[in-house]
Tab-separated table of C-alpha atoms in Angstrom:
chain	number	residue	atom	x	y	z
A	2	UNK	CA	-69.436	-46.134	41.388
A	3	UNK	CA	-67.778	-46.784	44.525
A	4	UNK	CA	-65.982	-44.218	46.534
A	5	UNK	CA	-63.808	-44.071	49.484
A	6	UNK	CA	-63.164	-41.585	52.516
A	7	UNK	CA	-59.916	-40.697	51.800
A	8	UNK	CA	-57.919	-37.869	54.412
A	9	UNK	CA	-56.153	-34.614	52.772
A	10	UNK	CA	-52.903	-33.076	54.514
A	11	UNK	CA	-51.043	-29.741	53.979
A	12	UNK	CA	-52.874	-27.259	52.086
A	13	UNK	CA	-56.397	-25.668	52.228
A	14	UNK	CA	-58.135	-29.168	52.921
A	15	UNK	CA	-55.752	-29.650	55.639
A	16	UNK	CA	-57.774	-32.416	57.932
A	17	UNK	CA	-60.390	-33.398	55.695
A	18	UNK	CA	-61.284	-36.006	54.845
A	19	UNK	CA	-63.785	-36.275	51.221
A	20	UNK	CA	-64.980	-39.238	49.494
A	21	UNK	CA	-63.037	-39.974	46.159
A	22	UNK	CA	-63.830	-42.154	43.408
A	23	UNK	CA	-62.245	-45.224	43.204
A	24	UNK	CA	-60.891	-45.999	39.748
A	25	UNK	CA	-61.333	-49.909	37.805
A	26	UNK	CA	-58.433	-51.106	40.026
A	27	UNK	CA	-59.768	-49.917	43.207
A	28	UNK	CA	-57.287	-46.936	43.801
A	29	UNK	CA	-57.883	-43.277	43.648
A	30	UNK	CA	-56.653	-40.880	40.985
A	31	UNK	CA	-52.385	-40.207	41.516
A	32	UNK	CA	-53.459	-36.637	41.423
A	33	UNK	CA	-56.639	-34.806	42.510
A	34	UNK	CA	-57.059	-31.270	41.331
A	35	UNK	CA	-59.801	-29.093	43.310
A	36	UNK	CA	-60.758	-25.743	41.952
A	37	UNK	CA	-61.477	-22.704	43.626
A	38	UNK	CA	-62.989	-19.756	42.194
A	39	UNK	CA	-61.313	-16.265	42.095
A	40	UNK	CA	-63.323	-14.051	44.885
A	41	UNK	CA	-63.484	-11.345	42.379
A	42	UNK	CA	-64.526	-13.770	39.645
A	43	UNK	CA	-61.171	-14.248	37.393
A	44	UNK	CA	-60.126	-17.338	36.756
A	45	UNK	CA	-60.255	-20.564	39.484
A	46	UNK	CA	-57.191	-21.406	41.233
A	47	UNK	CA	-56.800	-24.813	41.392
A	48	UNK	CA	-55.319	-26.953	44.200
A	49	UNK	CA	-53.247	-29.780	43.217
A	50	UNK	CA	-53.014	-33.285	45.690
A	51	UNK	CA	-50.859	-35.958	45.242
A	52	UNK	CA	-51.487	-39.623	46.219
A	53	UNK	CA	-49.418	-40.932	48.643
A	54	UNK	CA	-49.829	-44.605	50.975
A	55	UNK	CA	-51.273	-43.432	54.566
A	56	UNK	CA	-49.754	-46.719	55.742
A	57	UNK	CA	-48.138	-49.918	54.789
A	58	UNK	CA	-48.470	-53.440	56.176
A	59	UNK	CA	-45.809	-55.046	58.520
A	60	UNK	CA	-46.132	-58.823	57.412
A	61	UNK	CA	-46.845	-58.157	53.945
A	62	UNK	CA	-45.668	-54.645	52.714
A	63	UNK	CA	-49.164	-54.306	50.877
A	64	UNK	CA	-50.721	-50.408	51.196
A	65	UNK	CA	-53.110	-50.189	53.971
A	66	UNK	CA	-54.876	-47.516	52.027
A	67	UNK	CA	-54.291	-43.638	50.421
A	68	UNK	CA	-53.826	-40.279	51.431
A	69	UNK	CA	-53.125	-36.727	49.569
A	70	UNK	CA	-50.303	-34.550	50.299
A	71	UNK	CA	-50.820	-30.809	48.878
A	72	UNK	CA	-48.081	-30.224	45.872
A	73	UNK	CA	-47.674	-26.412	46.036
A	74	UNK	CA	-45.831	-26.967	42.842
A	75	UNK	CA	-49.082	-27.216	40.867
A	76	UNK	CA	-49.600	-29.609	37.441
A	77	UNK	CA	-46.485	-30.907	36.211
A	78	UNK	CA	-46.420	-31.930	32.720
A	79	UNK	CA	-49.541	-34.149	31.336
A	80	UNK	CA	-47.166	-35.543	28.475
A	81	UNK	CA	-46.718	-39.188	28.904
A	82	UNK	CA	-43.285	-40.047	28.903
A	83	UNK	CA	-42.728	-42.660	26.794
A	84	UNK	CA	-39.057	-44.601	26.852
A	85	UNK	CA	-38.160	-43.697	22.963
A	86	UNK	CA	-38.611	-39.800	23.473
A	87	UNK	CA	-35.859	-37.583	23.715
A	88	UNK	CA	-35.704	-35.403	27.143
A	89	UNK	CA	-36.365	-32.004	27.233
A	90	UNK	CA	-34.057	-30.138	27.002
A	91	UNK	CA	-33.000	-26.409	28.462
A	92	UNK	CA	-32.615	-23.922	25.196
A	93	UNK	CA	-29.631	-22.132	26.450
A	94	UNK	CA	-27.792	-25.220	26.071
A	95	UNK	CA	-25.103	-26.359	23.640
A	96	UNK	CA	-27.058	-29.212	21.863
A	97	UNK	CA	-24.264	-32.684	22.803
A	98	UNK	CA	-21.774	-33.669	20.329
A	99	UNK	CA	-21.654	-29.818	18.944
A	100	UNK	CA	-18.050	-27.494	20.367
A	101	UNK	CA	-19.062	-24.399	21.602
A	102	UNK	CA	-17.870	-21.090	20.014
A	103	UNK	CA	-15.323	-20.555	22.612
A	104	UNK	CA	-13.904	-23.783	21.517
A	105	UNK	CA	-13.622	-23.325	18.080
């Protein structure tokens, strides 16, 4: 498998740089989750970094290579989202097409 050095900012990992494995094209995962375990033994926490370009080419545009930014936000959604599926919605809404009781 081949790997590449590839720097971390933000975060824990601030300034380090690991060695990530490269995926069939070449590029490293869009998201690369590290867990830590709990001092006192609970469960792990578990850092989340998010691929970014480092930099980009001036003559062509092409990505000079990769980078992870910290996401304090933690794992969004795994769902894929595929273009036929309905979007979530919030449940304290008034589902469209449907008057509210104050309006009826």
């Amino acid at each position: 498998m081949k790997s590449q050095n590839t720097p971390f900012e933000g975060g824990p990992m601030d300034g380090r740089v690991l060695p990530v494995l490269l995926g069939i094209t070449g590029h490293p995962p869009k998201t690369y989750r590290i867990p830590v375990p709990a001092p006192d033994g609970g469960p792990p926490t578990v850092l989340v970094y998010r691929r970014v370009p480092r930099a980009r080419s001036s003559r062509t545009g092409l990505t000079r290579g990769w980078k992870y930014l910290y996401d304090p936000a933690g794992p969004a959604s795994r769902r894929p989202r595929w273009p036929w599926s309905k979007p979530a919605t919030d449940p304290d809404a008034t589902p469209r097409g449907k008057p509210d009781d104050a309006d009826g």
